[in-house]
Short mmCIF file of C-alpha atoms in Angstrom, two decimals:
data_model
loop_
_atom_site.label_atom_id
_atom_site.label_comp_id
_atom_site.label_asym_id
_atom_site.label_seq_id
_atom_site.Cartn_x
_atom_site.Cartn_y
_atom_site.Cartn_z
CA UNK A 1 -58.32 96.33 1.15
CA UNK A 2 -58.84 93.17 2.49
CA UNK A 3 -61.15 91.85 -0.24
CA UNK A 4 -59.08 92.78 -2.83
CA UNK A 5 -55.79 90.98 -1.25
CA UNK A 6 -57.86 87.80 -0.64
CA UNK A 7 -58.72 88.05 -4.54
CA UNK A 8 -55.42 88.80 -5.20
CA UNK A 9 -53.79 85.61 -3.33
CA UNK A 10 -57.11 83.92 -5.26
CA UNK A 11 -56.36 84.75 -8.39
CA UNK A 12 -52.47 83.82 -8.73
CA UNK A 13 -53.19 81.09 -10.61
CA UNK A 14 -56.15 81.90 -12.80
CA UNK A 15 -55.85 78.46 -15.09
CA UNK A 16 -55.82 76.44 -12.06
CA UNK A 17 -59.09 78.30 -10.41
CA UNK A 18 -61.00 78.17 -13.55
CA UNK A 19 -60.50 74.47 -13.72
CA UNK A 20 -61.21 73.72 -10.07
CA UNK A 21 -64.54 75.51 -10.58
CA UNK A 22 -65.68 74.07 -12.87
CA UNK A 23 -65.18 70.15 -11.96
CA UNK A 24 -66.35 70.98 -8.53
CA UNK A 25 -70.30 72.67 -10.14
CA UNK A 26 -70.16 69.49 -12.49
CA UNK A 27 -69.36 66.94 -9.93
CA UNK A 28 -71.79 68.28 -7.49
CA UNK A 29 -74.63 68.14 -10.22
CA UNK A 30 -74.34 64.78 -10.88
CA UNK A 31 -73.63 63.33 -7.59
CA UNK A 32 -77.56 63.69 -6.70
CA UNK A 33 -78.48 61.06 -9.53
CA UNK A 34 -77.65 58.16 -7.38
CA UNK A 35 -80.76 58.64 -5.54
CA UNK A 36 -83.02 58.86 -8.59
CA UNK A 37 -81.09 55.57 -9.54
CA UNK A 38 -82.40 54.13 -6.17
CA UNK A 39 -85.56 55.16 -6.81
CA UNK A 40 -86.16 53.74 -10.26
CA UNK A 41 -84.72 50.40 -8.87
CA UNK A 42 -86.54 50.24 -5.69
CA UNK A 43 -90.38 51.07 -7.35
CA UNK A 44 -89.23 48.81 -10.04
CA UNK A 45 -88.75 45.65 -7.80
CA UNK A 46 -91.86 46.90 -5.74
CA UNK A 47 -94.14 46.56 -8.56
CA UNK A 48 -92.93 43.35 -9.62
CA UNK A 49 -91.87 44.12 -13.12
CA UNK A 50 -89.60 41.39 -13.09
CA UNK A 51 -85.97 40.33 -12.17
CA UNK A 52 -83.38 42.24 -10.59
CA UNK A 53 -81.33 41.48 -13.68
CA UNK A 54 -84.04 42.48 -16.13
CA UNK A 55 -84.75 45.99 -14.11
CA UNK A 56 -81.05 46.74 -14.66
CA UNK A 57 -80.18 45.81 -17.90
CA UNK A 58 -81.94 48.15 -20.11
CA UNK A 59 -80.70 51.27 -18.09
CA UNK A 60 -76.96 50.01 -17.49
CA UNK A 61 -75.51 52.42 -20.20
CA UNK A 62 -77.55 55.26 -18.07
CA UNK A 63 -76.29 54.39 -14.35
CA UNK A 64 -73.26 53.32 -15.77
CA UNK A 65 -72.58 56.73 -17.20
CA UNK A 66 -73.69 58.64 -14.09
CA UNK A 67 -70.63 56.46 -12.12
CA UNK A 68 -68.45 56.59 -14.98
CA UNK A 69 -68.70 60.40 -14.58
CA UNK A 70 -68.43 60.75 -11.31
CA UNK A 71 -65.51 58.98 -10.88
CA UNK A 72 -63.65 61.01 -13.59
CA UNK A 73 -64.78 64.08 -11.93
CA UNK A 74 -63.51 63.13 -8.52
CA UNK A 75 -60.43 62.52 -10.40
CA UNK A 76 -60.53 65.45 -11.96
CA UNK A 77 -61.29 67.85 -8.85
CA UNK A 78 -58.74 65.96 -6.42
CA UNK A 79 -56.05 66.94 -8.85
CA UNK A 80 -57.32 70.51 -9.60
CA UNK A 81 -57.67 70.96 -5.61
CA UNK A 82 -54.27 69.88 -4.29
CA UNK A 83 -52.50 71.71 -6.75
CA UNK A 84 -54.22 75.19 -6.70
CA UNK A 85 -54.22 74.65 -2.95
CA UNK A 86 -50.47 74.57 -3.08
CA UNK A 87 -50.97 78.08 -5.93
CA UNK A 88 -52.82 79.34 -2.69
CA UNK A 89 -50.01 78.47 -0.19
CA UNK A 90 -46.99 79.95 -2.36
CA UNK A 91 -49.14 83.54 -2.83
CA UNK A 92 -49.67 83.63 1.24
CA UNK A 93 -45.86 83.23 1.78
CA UNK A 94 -44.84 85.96 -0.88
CA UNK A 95 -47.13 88.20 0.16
CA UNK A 96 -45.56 87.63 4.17
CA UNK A 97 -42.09 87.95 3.30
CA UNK A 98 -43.41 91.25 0.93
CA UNK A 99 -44.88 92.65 4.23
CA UNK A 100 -43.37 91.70 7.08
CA UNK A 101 -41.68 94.85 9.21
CA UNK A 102 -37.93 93.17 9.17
CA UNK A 103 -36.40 89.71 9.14
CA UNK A 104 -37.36 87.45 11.77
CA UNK A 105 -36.05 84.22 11.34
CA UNK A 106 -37.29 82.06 13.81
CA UNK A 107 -40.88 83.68 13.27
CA UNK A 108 -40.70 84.20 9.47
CA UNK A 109 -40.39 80.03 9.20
CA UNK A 110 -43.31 79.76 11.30
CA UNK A 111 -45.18 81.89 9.50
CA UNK A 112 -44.23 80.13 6.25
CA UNK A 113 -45.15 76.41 6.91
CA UNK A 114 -47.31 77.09 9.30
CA UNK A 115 -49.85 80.37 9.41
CA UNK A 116 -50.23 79.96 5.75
CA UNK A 117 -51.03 76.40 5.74
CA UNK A 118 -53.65 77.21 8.27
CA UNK A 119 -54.58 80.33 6.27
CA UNK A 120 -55.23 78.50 3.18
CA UNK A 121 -57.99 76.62 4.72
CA UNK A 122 -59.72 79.87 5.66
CA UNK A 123 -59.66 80.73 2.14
CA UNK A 124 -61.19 77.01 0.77
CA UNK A 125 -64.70 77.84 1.26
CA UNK A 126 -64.33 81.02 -1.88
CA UNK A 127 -62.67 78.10 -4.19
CA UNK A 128 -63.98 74.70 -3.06
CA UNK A 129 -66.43 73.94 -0.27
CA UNK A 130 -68.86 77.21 -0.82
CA UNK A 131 -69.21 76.45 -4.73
CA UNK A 132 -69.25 72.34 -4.29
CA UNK A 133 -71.85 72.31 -0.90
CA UNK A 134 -74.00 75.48 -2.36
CA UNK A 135 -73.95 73.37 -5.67
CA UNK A 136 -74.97 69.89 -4.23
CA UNK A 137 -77.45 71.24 -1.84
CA UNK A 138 -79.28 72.92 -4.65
CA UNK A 139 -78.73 70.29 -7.19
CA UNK A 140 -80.29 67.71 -4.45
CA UNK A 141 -82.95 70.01 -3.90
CA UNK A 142 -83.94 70.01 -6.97
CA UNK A 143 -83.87 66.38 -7.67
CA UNK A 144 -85.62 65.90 -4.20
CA UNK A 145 -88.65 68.56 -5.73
CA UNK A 146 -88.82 65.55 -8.81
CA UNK A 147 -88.69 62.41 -6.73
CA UNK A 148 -90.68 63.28 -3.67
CA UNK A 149 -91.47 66.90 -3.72
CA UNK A 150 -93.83 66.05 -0.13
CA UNK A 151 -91.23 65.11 1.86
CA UNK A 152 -88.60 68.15 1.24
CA UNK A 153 -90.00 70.56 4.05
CA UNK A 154 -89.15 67.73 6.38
CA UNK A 155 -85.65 67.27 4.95
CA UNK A 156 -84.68 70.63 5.40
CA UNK A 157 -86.32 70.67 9.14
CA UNK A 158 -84.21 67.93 9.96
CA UNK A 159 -81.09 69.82 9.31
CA UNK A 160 -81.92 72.41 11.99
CA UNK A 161 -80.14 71.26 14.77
CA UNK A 162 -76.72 71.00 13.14
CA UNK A 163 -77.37 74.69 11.85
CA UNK A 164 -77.48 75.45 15.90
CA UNK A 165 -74.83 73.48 16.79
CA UNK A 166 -72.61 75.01 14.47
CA UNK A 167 -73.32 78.58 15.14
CA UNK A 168 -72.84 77.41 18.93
CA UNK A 169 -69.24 75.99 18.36
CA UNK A 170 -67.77 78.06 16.01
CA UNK A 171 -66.67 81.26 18.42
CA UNK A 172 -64.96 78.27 21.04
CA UNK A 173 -62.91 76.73 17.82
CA UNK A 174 -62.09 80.34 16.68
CA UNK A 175 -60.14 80.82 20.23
CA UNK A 176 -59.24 77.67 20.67
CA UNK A 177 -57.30 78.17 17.10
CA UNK A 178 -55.99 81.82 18.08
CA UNK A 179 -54.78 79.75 21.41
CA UNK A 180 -52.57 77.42 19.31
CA UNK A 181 -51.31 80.04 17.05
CA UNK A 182 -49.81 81.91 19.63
CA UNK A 183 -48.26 79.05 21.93
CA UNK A 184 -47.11 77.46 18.23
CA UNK A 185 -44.87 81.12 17.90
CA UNK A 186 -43.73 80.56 21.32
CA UNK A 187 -42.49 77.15 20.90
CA UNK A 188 -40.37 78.48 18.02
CA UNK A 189 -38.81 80.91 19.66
CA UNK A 190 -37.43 78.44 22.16
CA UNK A 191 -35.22 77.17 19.26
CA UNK A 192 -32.04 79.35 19.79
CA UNK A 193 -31.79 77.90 23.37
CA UNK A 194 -31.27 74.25 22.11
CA UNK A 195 -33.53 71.30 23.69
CA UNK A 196 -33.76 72.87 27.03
CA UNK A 197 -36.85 73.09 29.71
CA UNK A 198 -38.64 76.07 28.16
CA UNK A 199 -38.89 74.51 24.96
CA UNK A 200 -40.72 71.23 26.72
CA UNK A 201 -42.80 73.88 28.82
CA UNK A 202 -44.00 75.46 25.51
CA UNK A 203 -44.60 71.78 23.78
CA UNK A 204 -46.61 70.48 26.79
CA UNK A 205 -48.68 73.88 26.80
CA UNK A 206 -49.11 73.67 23.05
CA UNK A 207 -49.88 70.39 23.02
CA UNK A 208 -52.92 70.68 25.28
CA UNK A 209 -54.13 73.92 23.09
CA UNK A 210 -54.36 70.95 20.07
CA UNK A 211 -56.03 68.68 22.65
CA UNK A 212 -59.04 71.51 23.40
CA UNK A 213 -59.18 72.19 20.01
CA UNK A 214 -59.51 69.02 18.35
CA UNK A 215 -61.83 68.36 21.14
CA UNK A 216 -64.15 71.21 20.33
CA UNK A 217 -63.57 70.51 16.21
CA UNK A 218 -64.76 66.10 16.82
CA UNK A 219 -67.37 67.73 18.95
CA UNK A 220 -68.81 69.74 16.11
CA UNK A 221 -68.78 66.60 13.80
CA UNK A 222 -70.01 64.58 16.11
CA UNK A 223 -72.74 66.47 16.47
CA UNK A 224 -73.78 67.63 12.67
CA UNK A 225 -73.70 63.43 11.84
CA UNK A 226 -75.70 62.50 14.17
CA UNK A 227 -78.69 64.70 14.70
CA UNK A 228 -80.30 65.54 11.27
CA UNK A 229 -81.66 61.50 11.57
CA UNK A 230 -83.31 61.86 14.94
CA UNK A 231 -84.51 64.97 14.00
CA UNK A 232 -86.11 63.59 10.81
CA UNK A 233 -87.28 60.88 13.00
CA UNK A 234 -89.22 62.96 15.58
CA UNK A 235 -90.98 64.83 12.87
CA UNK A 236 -92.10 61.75 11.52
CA UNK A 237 -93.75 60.43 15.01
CA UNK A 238 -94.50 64.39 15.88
CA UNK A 239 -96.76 64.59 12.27
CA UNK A 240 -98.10 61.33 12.92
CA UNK A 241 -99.25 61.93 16.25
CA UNK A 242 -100.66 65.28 15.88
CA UNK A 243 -102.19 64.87 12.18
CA UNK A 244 -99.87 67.50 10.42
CA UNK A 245 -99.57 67.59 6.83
CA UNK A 246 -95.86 68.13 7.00
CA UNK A 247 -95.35 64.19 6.22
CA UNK A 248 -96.96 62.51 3.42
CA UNK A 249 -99.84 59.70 5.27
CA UNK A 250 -98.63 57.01 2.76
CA UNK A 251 -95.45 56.36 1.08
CA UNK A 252 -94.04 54.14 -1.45
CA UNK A 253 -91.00 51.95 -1.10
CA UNK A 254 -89.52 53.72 -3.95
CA UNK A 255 -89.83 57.13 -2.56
CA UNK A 256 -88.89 55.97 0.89
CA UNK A 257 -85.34 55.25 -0.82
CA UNK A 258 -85.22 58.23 -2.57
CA UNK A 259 -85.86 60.18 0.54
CA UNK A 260 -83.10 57.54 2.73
CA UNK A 261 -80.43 58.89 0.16
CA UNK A 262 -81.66 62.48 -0.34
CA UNK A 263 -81.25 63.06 3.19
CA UNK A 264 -77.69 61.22 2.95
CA UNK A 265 -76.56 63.97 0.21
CA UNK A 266 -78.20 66.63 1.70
CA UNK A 267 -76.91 66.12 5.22
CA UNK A 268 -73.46 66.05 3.40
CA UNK A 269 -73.33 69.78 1.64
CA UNK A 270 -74.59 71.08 4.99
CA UNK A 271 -72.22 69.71 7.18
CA UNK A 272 -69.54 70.98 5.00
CA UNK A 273 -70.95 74.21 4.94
CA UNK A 274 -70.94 74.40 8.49
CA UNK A 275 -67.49 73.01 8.58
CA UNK A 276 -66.28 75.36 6.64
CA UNK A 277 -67.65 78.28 8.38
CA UNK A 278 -66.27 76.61 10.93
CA UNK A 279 -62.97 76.78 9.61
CA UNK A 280 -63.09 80.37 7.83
CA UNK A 281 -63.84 81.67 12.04
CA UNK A 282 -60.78 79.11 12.98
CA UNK A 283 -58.33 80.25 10.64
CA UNK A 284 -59.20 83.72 10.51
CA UNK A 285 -56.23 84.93 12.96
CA UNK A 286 -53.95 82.72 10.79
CA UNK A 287 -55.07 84.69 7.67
CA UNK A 288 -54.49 87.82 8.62
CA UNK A 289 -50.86 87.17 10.30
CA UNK A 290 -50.46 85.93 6.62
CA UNK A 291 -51.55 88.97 4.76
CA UNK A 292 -50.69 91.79 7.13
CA UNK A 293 -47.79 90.80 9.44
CA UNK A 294 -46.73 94.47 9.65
CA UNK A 295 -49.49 95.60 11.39
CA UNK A 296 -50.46 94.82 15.08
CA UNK A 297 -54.22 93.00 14.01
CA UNK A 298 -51.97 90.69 11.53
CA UNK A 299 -50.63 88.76 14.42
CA UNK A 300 -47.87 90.60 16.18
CA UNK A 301 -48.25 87.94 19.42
CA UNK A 302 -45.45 88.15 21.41
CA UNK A 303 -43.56 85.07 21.06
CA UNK A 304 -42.13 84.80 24.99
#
């Protein structure tokens, strides 16, 4: 049942979907050609073949074309993503009002501009971030296998620790997020009473569930930026020091910058894959009060 509503909620605007799709695969091809463009340039310069100006020239239509396309294609997938996001939106808050047990005012608003705002980023990995990061990180993969196939296994390695990290925070931002969805519904249903001390109460109380969980959330960022370069950097001196094959012994410039930029775009898909599992655990309670708000596990908090 619960597949089949997600798909359902999914699939309200097929046209839209469709379109997002595909910009997002096509985007997320292409984007991993800037680092072959770095390393043509790079080896170019380091063997001396002449001017910067004469390296460039005869492939300007070709790098030209890669930025010409990706800039369309952001374009194209900005536009296709903030308005089948809003498709996604207007299917949670039918399907609420469909399903909730009676009328409920206060709560019913909530629920509209709130728990299915939230719930529509549970749903963004199935229609953006799984297809766009799964496509990148093979796509720079692959390009990684034709630039410097040698240095891949270390890549990947490197990303290790922000794997951990995520699978560490993700249960603390999933209560942390319950936390706020509940104090948010008791905030609300201060609003009869007028401007009075329970409704500050409530604020100050919600306010420092947004604190904890935008602590926990920066944490988790913080943390996926910054260690996939030590990491790299330790295997480096670690291979070095102990002889192991894992690290090619010499290196040229042009491959160094190829690998500098791989591990740029392939930190990128990862730590949007883990911030969107992230955000799938977060969101999850806000998901289901969306899609089944007659039924105790959909979110039936009491609100005092």
């Amino acid at each position: 049942m619960l597949a089949g509503d997600i798909w359902s909620v999914l699939w309200s605007s097929p046209l839209w979907f469709l379109a997002h799709i595909v910009t997002v695969a096509a985007m997320s091809a292409l984007e991993p050609g800037t680092a072959w463009v770095a390393k043509d340039a790079v080896g170019a310069l380091e063997k001396a073949q002449g001017t910067l100006s004469g390296i460039a020239l005869p492939n300007a239509g070709l790098y030209l074309s890669i930025a010409l396309g990706l800039a369309l294609l952001r374009l194209a997938e900005h536009l296709s993503n903030k308005v089948y996001e809003s498709t996604v939106v207007f299917a949670l808050q039918r399907v609420m009002l469909q399903r909730r047990p009676e009328v409920r005012p206060g709560e019913d608003v909530t629920r509209m501009v709130y728990d299915c705002i939230e719930a529509k980023k549970s749903l963004s990995p199935l229609y953006t971030n799984l297809w766009r990061d799964l496509c990148k990180l093979v796509a720079v993969s692959l390009w990684q296998l034709s630039l410097a196939p040698a240095w891949l296994p270390a890549l990947l390695l490197s990303l290790l620790p922000p794997v951990l990290g995520i699978l560490w925070l993700a249960p603390h931002i999933q209560k942390a997020k319950r936390r706020v969805l509940e104090d948010n519904c008791r905030v609300t249903a201060h609003a009869p009473e007028g401007a009075g001390e329970g409704l500050r109460l409530s604020q100050r109380r919600l306010l420092g569930r947004f604190v904890t969980l935008e602590a926990w959330t920066g944490g988790m960022e913080a943390l996926i930026r910054l260690s996939a370069w030590p990491m790299l950097l330790a295997l480096v001196l670690v291979c070095h020091a102990l002889e192991l094959p894992l690290i090619p012994n010499r290196l040229a410039m042009g491959d160094l910058a190829a690998v500098l930029v791989s591990l740029s775009l392939i930190q990128k898909p990862v730590v949007e894959l883990g911030k969107s599992y992230v955000t799938l655990r977060g969101n999850w309670p806000a998901l289901m009060r969306s899609l089944y708000p007659h039924l105790p596990e959909g979110g039936c908090v009491p609100c005092k």
